[in-house]
Each structure stands twice: as structure tokens, then as C-alpha cells.
Amino acid sequence: MTPELADFLAPGVAADDVPELAPLVAARPLIDAFITLFRGSEAEVLLRLLVLREIGQEAETPRWSPDALRARFTYLDPVKLETVLKRLRDNQLLAYADDGNYHLSDLGRNAVAAIAMLLRFSAEEDAELGFLTAQLAGLQAVGSVTPEALGHLLSKLNDLTWHFEEAIASGSEFQILGARRRLSANERWLGRGTEILKSLLADPEVDFEIARIAQRIGLAQSRLARADASFQRALNKIEAQRVTLGASGISSSDVTAWLRGLDAAAFAAFAEGALLVVPELPLLAGGHELIDRAESVLSDEVRARETDTALPPPDAAAVNAAPEQDDLALLEHFARRLDILPASAPLHTVVAGGGFAPASYRLSLLALLADGESAGPADGPVGEFMRLPVDVHFGDTLVPVGEDEIAAMSDGRVIPRPEAPT
């Protein structure tokens, strides 16, 4: 037995007493049409949508004879096709004319158009914002913008703001970058929404409720416009805390990104041979072993030694008077090479040599040198390196190298400065 609407209401409450139900009750034909389309199994729903969309796509000849439909859907079972056509016809989604031809009813065409719009946006990132903005633009074009349509857009913008704030609060570089890409994908919809709001608020006769929600949408869009700066500040904070693995030039973020690209099988391969399962062995002891253990337990000397909690006597620890020093041999050797560089040289020829790790270290030194003398300390070997009479220029392209463990690197040149005339 199918439950009635009154069965879902509290005792003593009638459907007419709930004003929120009025627009839904008035739209029962449309709701019945969607119930017809989406009731049943997934296969049945897909079949009805397929037939309805194919019939509605023929704009030049919108009427179909039964033979033409059977020829169009030769890949469907004939009995199933007749069942679908009957269901669509019985529920006023498909009309059967006096000439014996099928065509979409007005209700069916509206349903097909709504589904086509949803499918259009489903292929894009953040389809909801694009669909809501396009729907609002259409309502504005015909002069029928409603507070409900504006409220849906405001709710979506607030949801995006919450998502972006949560990504920043997480402190995760990957979540922040993902949220930033999502914001970039929505920029055109935010811009289109701003144009609609300007047009609405410029109308002196706009409804008060519409103007109120439009102003709140403008505030939400302003918060989203400031989100990009918040993303950059959070990324700068993460950059300051980034850990570099020795002199390899590889950071912890690089390792994390590489691990995130692996599948479960690759992770399982890392554990192969690294874990050892030792079975639990039962205690095997003979009489002699038990007697030895009993003698040590019953000995007063052993018990006194085990219960003695006095600290050991102090002892002089070895003192290393020489402070630890960083190994700057590679820096000093590279500084001497640059100091006697005869002429301008490509970046990859200056950096390469000794493998990937030394080359990465030299490239980081040149990047520091390109930032200017103020970027480094004033004293020490690094300060002397920063005062070398050499200019470094980086390009925007990659140069293939293919040797010395380097596949490609940034284009650039290292140029000695001419000596000043005496």
C-alpha cells in the first residue's frame, strides 16, 4: 500500500496547514514526470532517459512513427522498447498523435531540456556553481529572478568559502593547492555572477528581498576574491618550513608528491623483505636450566643487586672542544670556478658535474646568487660567494641535457661582469 502525504505529517496537521508544501503540490504534474523517469532500477532509468533524449534531439522532424523508432533503437530489445514507450506515453512525457506518430509533450521537452543542462555542466569542475549561475542568468534574461534562485547561489558560495577556509586551516600543501585550482576553475562563474548582481542592484524597482540576498552574495564573492591571497600566505608559510633532504635539492614536499602518485601495490612492494614475522616459540627448559634459574632467584646477592636503585658514581665525560663545522668544500670549489670563468656560459654546462646531487646544490647556489647580495649573509664563505662578480639569468624554457643524471633543466646563462677600469 502506497503511503499518502498525510501519513508523513504530525497528528492533527493537514497538508493545507504547511505553506511550504503549496508550491510542491501545485507542481505535481512536473514532479510526477520526474518520478516516472527516475523510479525503478538504474538500468530502467537509463533506458527511459536514453529514449526520451533521442526522441527530443531530432529538431527538424520531431514526430516519429513506430517503425522509425524501432529502426532508431535497433540495439534495444523490442519488447523492452515498447514497455518504455508505453510508460512514457501513459505518464504524459510522450504524446501519441492522431496520425499514429510519437512526439515529446511540453512536459517531456521541459524535462529533457533540464536534464541536458545538468549533463552539460556535469563534465566541468564545480558543476553546481556553473549550473546555478547559468540558471540565474536565464531567469534574469526573462525578468523572473526569484529569492529562492539567489538563495541557492548564496548557499553554494558560502559552501565554497567554508571549503577554502578548511583547506587553509589544515596546513596541507596539497589541500591548499587543490582548493586554489578549484577557485581558478570558478573564476569565470564568479565574474558572471558579479555582472548579474550589478544589473539587479542597478534596478531601482528591484524587490527588497532580492536586493538583500544579492548584497549578501556580493559579500560572499568578495571573501572568495580574497581567498587567493590567503592561499599564497599559507603556501609561503609552508615554504618557510619545508625540509630539504641534505644537498640533494629534493624537499619533503617532493617526496610526499611522489608517494601520493603510487598505488597500493607499489607501497606493498616497499614492505616486501622489510618485515619479518617471528613465530611465538613455547618455553622449552629441562631440569638443569630450571635449577640454575632458581639458584639465581633465591640468591641474596642477586636480589640485592636487582633492588639497588642508587645512581652510578659520576664520571668525567669526554669534551670535544672543536665545534662542528659544515663541509663547504663544494661551495669553495664552485666559487673558484666562477671567479675564473672566462666568458658567458650556458647554465647547464656550469652546473653539471658529479651527478644529480652536486648539480642540484650548484643550481641552488646560482639561484641564491641571482637574488642579489642582500639575500645571503655578510660574512663567511657564503658571503664571499654572494659578492662574486657574476650575473645569473634564468629563462622560461627547459633545455634537454641527457647526461650526468640530468634529463633537463632551466634555460639560463652565467655571465662574468667586466672589470671596472682603473
mmCIF file with all atom_site columns, N, CA and C in Angstrom, residues 119-159:
data_model
loop_
_atom_site.group_PDB
_atom_site.id
_atom_site.type_symbol
_atom_site.label_atom_id
_atom_site.label_alt_id
_atom_site.label_comp_id
_atom_site.label_asym_id
_atom_site.label_entity_id
_atom_site.label_seq_id
_atom_site.pdbx_PDB_ins_code
_atom_site.Cartn_x
_atom_site.Cartn_y
_atom_site.Cartn_z
_atom_site.occupancy
_atom_site.B_iso_or_equiv
_atom_site.pdbx_formal_charge
_atom_site.auth_seq_id
_atom_site.auth_comp_id
_atom_site.auth_asym_id
_atom_site.auth_atom_id
_atom_site.pdbx_PDB_model_num
ATOM 1   N N  . LEU A 1 119 ? 23.534 17.691 -17.553 1.00 0.00 ? 119 LEU A N  1
ATOM 2   C CA . LEU A 1 119 ? 24.597 16.882 -18.149 1.00 0.00 ? 119 LEU A CA 1
ATOM 3   C C  . LEU A 1 119 ? 25.695 17.754 -18.737 1.00 0.00 ? 119 LEU A C  1
ATOM 4   N N  . ARG A 1 120 ? 25.329 18.909 -19.233 1.00 0.00 ? 120 ARG A N  1
ATOM 5   C CA . ARG A 1 120 ? 26.317 19.830 -19.807 1.00 0.00 ? 120 ARG A CA 1
ATOM 6   C C  . ARG A 1 120 ? 27.315 20.286 -18.741 1.00 0.00 ? 120 ARG A C  1
ATOM 7   N N  . PHE A 1 121 ? 26.829 20.579 -17.554 1.00 0.00 ? 121 PHE A N  1
ATOM 8   C CA . PHE A 1 121 ? 27.710 21.084 -16.510 1.00 0.00 ? 121 PHE A CA 1
ATOM 9   C C  . PHE A 1 121 ? 28.383 19.976 -15.729 1.00 0.00 ? 121 PHE A C  1
ATOM 10  N N  . SER A 1 122 ? 27.891 18.744 -15.831 1.00 0.00 ? 122 SER A N  1
ATOM 11  C CA . SER A 1 122 ? 28.471 17.670 -15.039 1.00 0.00 ? 122 SER A CA 1
ATOM 12  C C  . SER A 1 122 ? 29.880 17.325 -15.484 1.00 0.00 ? 122 SER A C  1
ATOM 13  N N  . ALA A 1 123 ? 30.267 17.737 -16.701 1.00 0.00 ? 123 ALA A N  1
ATOM 14  C CA . ALA A 1 123 ? 31.612 17.427 -17.194 1.00 0.00 ? 123 ALA A CA 1
ATOM 15  C C  . ALA A 1 123 ? 32.641 18.437 -16.726 1.00 0.00 ? 123 ALA A C  1
ATOM 16  N N  . GLU A 1 124 ? 32.224 19.500 -16.027 1.00 0.00 ? 124 GLU A N  1
ATOM 17  C CA . GLU A 1 124 ? 33.137 20.544 -15.608 1.00 0.00 ? 124 GLU A CA 1
ATOM 18  C C  . GLU A 1 124 ? 33.341 20.494 -14.100 1.00 0.00 ? 124 GLU A C  1
ATOM 19  N N  . GLU A 1 125 ? 34.459 21.058 -13.659 1.00 0.00 ? 125 GLU A N  1
ATOM 20  C CA . GLU A 1 125 ? 34.711 21.119 -12.226 1.00 0.00 ? 125 GLU A CA 1
ATOM 21  C C  . GLU A 1 125 ? 33.753 22.121 -11.594 1.00 0.00 ? 125 GLU A C  1
ATOM 22  N N  . ASP A 1 126 ? 33.256 21.775 -10.388 1.00 0.00 ? 126 ASP A N  1
ATOM 23  C CA . ASP A 1 126 ? 32.281 22.593 -9.700  1.00 0.00 ? 126 ASP A CA 1
ATOM 24  C C  . ASP A 1 126 ? 31.084 22.891 -10.606 1.00 0.00 ? 126 ASP A C  1
ATOM 25  N N  . ALA A 1 127 ? 30.437 21.828 -11.037 1.00 0.00 ? 127 ALA A N  1
ATOM 26  C CA . ALA A 1 127 ? 29.305 21.982 -11.938 1.00 0.00 ? 127 ALA A CA 1
ATOM 27  C C  . ALA A 1 127 ? 28.170 22.735 -11.274 1.00 0.00 ? 127 ALA A C  1
ATOM 28  N N  . GLU A 1 128 ? 28.053 22.636 -9.934  1.00 0.00 ? 128 GLU A N  1
ATOM 29  C CA . GLU A 1 128 ? 26.938 23.269 -9.254  1.00 0.00 ? 128 GLU A CA 1
ATOM 30  C C  . GLU A 1 128 ? 26.961 24.782 -9.432  1.00 0.00 ? 128 GLU A C  1
ATOM 31  N N  . LEU A 1 129 ? 28.145 25.403 -9.243  1.00 0.00 ? 129 LEU A N  1
ATOM 32  C CA . LEU A 1 129 ? 28.218 26.855 -9.370  1.00 0.00 ? 129 LEU A CA 1
ATOM 33  C C  . LEU A 1 129 ? 27.925 27.290 -10.800 1.00 0.00 ? 129 LEU A C  1
ATOM 34  N N  . GLY A 1 130 ? 28.448 26.569 -11.791 1.00 0.00 ? 130 GLY A N  1
ATOM 35  C CA . GLY A 1 130 ? 28.156 26.918 -13.175 1.00 0.00 ? 130 GLY A CA 1
ATOM 36  C C  . GLY A 1 130 ? 26.690 26.782 -13.510 1.00 0.00 ? 130 GLY A C  1
ATOM 37  N N  . PHE A 1 131 ? 26.054 25.698 -13.039 1.00 0.00 ? 131 PHE A N  1
ATOM 38  C CA . PHE A 1 131 ? 24.637 25.493 -13.318 1.00 0.00 ? 131 PHE A CA 1
ATOM 39  C C  . PHE A 1 131 ? 23.783 26.566 -12.653 1.00 0.00 ? 131 PHE A C  1
ATOM 40  N N  . LEU A 1 132 ? 24.081 26.878 -11.377 1.00 0.00 ? 132 LEU A N  1
ATOM 41  C CA . LEU A 1 132 ? 23.275 27.869 -10.664 1.00 0.00 ? 132 LEU A CA 1
ATOM 42  C C  . LEU A 1 132 ? 23.442 29.259 -11.284 1.00 0.00 ? 132 LEU A C  1
ATOM 43  N N  . THR A 1 133 ? 24.679 29.604 -11.690 1.00 0.00 ? 133 THR A N  1
ATOM 44  C CA . THR A 1 133 ? 24.896 30.914 -12.304 1.00 0.00 ? 133 THR A CA 1
ATOM 45  C C  . THR A 1 133 ? 24.200 31.002 -13.659 1.00 0.00 ? 133 THR A C  1
ATOM 46  N N  . ALA A 1 134 ? 24.282 29.939 -14.462 1.00 0.00 ? 134 ALA A N  1
ATOM 47  C CA . ALA A 1 134 ? 23.604 29.942 -15.760 1.00 0.00 ? 134 ALA A CA 1
ATOM 48  C C  . ALA A 1 134 ? 22.088 30.007 -15.585 1.00 0.00 ? 134 ALA A C  1
ATOM 49  N N  . GLN A 1 135 ? 21.572 29.303 -14.598 1.00 0.00 ? 135 GLN A N  1
ATOM 50  C CA . GLN A 1 135 ? 20.134 29.349 -14.335 1.00 0.00 ? 135 GLN A CA 1
ATOM 51  C C  . GLN A 1 135 ? 19.709 30.749 -13.923 1.00 0.00 ? 135 GLN A C  1
ATOM 52  N N  . LEU A 1 136 ? 20.530 31.389 -13.079 1.00 0.00 ? 136 LEU A N  1
ATOM 53  C CA . LEU A 1 136 ? 20.204 32.752 -12.651 1.00 0.00 ? 136 LEU A CA 1
ATOM 54  C C  . LEU A 1 136 ? 20.262 33.728 -13.816 1.00 0.00 ? 136 LEU A C  1
ATOM 55  N N  . ALA A 1 137 ? 21.242 33.546 -14.718 1.00 0.00 ? 137 ALA A N  1
ATOM 56  C CA . ALA A 1 137 ? 21.336 34.418 -15.897 1.00 0.00 ? 137 ALA A CA 1
ATOM 57  C C  . ALA A 1 137 ? 20.103 34.256 -16.784 1.00 0.00 ? 137 ALA A C  1
ATOM 58  N N  . GLY A 1 138 ? 19.614 33.012 -16.932 1.00 0.00 ? 138 GLY A N  1
ATOM 59  C CA . GLY A 1 138 ? 18.409 32.803 -17.728 1.00 0.00 ? 138 GLY A CA 1
ATOM 60  C C  . GLY A 1 138 ? 17.185 33.442 -17.094 1.00 0.00 ? 138 GLY A C  1
ATOM 61  N N  . LEU A 1 139 ? 17.069 33.321 -15.774 1.00 0.00 ? 139 LEU A N  1
ATOM 62  C CA . LEU A 1 139 ? 15.934 33.953 -15.093 1.00 0.00 ? 139 LEU A CA 1
ATOM 63  C C  . LEU A 1 139 ? 15.993 35.475 -15.213 1.00 0.00 ? 139 LEU A C  1
ATOM 64  N N  . GLN A 1 140 ? 17.212 36.030 -15.151 1.00 0.00 ? 140 GLN A N  1
ATOM 65  C CA . GLN A 1 140 ? 17.339 37.474 -15.281 1.00 0.00 ? 140 GLN A CA 1
ATOM 66  C C  . GLN A 1 140 ? 16.967 37.931 -16.694 1.00 0.00 ? 140 GLN A C  1
ATOM 67  N N  . ALA A 1 141 ? 17.327 37.108 -17.692 1.00 0.00 ? 141 ALA A N  1
ATOM 68  C CA . ALA A 1 141 ? 17.024 37.486 -19.076 1.00 0.00 ? 141 ALA A CA 1
ATOM 69  C C  . ALA A 1 141 ? 15.522 37.591 -19.321 1.00 0.00 ? 141 ALA A C  1
ATOM 70  N N  . VAL A 1 142 ? 14.735 36.764 -18.640 1.00 0.00 ? 142 VAL A N  1
ATOM 71  C CA . VAL A 1 142 ? 13.273 36.812 -18.828 1.00 0.00 ? 142 VAL A CA 1
ATOM 72  C C  . VAL A 1 142 ? 12.599 37.601 -17.722 1.00 0.00 ? 142 VAL A C  1
ATOM 73  N N  . GLY A 1 143 ? 13.402 38.218 -16.849 1.00 0.00 ? 143 GLY A N  1
ATOM 74  C CA . GLY A 1 143 ? 12.840 39.072 -15.812 1.00 0.00 ? 143 GLY A CA 1
ATOM 75  C C  . GLY A 1 143 ? 12.088 38.338 -14.731 1.00 0.00 ? 143 GLY A C  1
ATOM 76  N N  . SER A 1 144 ? 12.535 37.145 -14.348 1.00 0.00 ? 144 SER A N  1
ATOM 77  C CA . SER A 1 144 ? 11.813 36.382 -13.325 1.00 0.00 ? 144 SER A CA 1
ATOM 78  C C  . SER A 1 144 ? 12.775 35.834 -12.271 1.00 0.00 ? 144 SER A C  1
ATOM 79  N N  . VAL A 1 145 ? 13.735 36.659 -11.841 1.00 0.00 ? 145 VAL A N  1
ATOM 80  C CA . VAL A 1 145 ? 14.644 36.255 -10.782 1.00 0.00 ? 145 VAL A CA 1
ATOM 81  C C  . VAL A 1 145 ? 13.868 36.141 -9.475  1.00 0.00 ? 145 VAL A C  1
ATOM 82  N N  . THR A 1 146 ? 14.100 35.053 -8.758  1.00 0.00 ? 146 THR A N  1
ATOM 83  C CA . THR A 1 146 ? 13.392 34.812 -7.503  1.00 0.00 ? 146 THR A CA 1
ATOM 84  C C  . THR A 1 146 ? 14.383 34.779 -6.347  1.00 0.00 ? 146 THR A C  1
ATOM 85  N N  . PRO A 1 147 ? 13.936 35.110 -5.138  1.00 0.00 ? 147 PRO A N  1
ATOM 86  C CA . PRO A 1 147 ? 14.830 34.983 -3.970  1.00 0.00 ? 147 PRO A CA 1
ATOM 87  C C  . PRO A 1 147 ? 15.325 33.552 -3.770  1.00 0.00 ? 147 PRO A C  1
ATOM 88  N N  . GLU A 1 148 ? 14.515 32.569 -4.149  1.00 0.00 ? 148 GLU A N  1
ATOM 89  C CA . GLU A 1 148 ? 14.926 31.183 -3.979  1.00 0.00 ? 148 GLU A CA 1
ATOM 90  C C  . GLU A 1 148 ? 16.138 30.865 -4.860  1.00 0.00 ? 148 GLU A C  1
ATOM 91  N N  . ALA A 1 149 ? 16.117 31.329 -6.121  1.00 0.00 ? 149 ALA A N  1
ATOM 92  C CA . ALA A 1 149 ? 17.253 31.084 -7.017  1.00 0.00 ? 149 ALA A CA 1
ATOM 93  C C  . ALA A 1 149 ? 18.517 31.779 -6.502  1.00 0.00 ? 149 ALA A C  1
ATOM 94  N N  . LEU A 1 150 ? 18.370 33.005 -5.985  1.00 0.00 ? 150 LEU A N  1
ATOM 95  C CA . LEU A 1 150 ? 19.517 33.702 -5.413  1.00 0.00 ? 150 LEU A CA 1
ATOM 96  C C  . LEU A 1 150 ? 20.012 32.998 -4.159  1.00 0.00 ? 150 LEU A C  1
ATOM 97  N N  . GLY A 1 151 ? 19.096 32.452 -3.376  1.00 0.00 ? 151 GLY A N  1
ATOM 98  C CA . GLY A 1 151 ? 19.484 31.751 -2.163  1.00 0.00 ? 151 GLY A CA 1
ATOM 99  C C  . GLY A 1 151 ? 20.313 30.515 -2.456  1.00 0.00 ? 151 GLY A C  1
ATOM 100 N N  . HIS A 1 152 ? 19.975 29.795 -3.534  1.00 0.00 ? 152 HIS A N  1
ATOM 101 C CA . HIS A 1 152 ? 20.786 28.629 -3.913  1.00 0.00 ? 152 HIS A CA 1
ATOM 102 C C  . HIS A 1 152 ? 22.220 29.037 -4.248  1.00 0.00 ? 152 HIS A C  1
ATOM 103 N N  . LEU A 1 153 ? 22.370 30.149 -4.989  1.00 0.00 ? 153 LEU A N  1
ATOM 104 C CA . LEU A 1 153 ? 23.713 30.622 -5.341  1.00 0.00 ? 153 LEU A CA 1
ATOM 105 C C  . LEU A 1 153 ? 24.472 31.067 -4.098  1.00 0.00 ? 153 LEU A C  1
ATOM 106 N N  . LEU A 1 154 ? 23.794 31.773 -3.170  1.00 0.00 ? 154 LEU A N  1
ATOM 107 C CA . LEU A 1 154 ? 24.447 32.212 -1.939  1.00 0.00 ? 154 LEU A CA 1
ATOM 108 C C  . LEU A 1 154 ? 24.914 31.017 -1.114  1.00 0.00 ? 154 LEU A C  1
ATOM 109 N N  . SER A 1 155 ? 24.086 29.980 -1.043  1.00 0.00 ? 155 SER A N  1
ATOM 110 C CA . SER A 1 155 ? 24.460 28.789 -0.287  1.00 0.00 ? 155 SER A CA 1
ATOM 111 C C  . SER A 1 155 ? 25.699 28.127 -0.888  1.00 0.00 ? 155 SER A C  1
ATOM 112 N N  . LYS A 1 156 ? 25.777 28.058 -2.221  1.00 0.00 ? 156 LYS A N  1
ATOM 113 C CA . LYS A 1 156 ? 26.942 27.456 -2.873  1.00 0.00 ? 156 LYS A CA 1
ATOM 114 C C  . LYS A 1 156 ? 28.201 28.275 -2.624  1.00 0.00 ? 156 LYS A C  1
ATOM 115 N N  . LEU A 1 157 ? 28.102 29.608 -2.664  1.00 0.00 ? 157 LEU A N  1
ATOM 116 C CA . LEU A 1 157 ? 29.269 30.455 -2.421  1.00 0.00 ? 157 LEU A CA 1
ATOM 117 C C  . LEU A 1 157 ? 29.756 30.308 -0.982  1.00 0.00 ? 157 LEU A C  1
ATOM 118 N N  . ASN A 1 158 ? 28.826 30.244 -0.031  1.00 0.00 ? 158 ASN A N  1
ATOM 119 C CA . ASN A 1 158 ? 29.224 30.049 1.362   1.00 0.00 ? 158 ASN A CA 1
ATOM 120 C C  . ASN A 1 158 ? 29.874 28.686 1.570   1.00 0.00 ? 158 ASN A C  1
ATOM 121 N N  . ASP A 1 159 ? 29.372 27.672 0.836   1.00 0.00 ? 159 ASP A N  1
ATOM 122 C CA . ASP A 1 159 ? 29.976 26.342 0.933   1.00 0.00 ? 159 ASP A CA 1
ATOM 123 C C  . ASP A 1 159 ? 31.408 26.358 0.388   1.00 0.00 ? 159 ASP A C  1
#
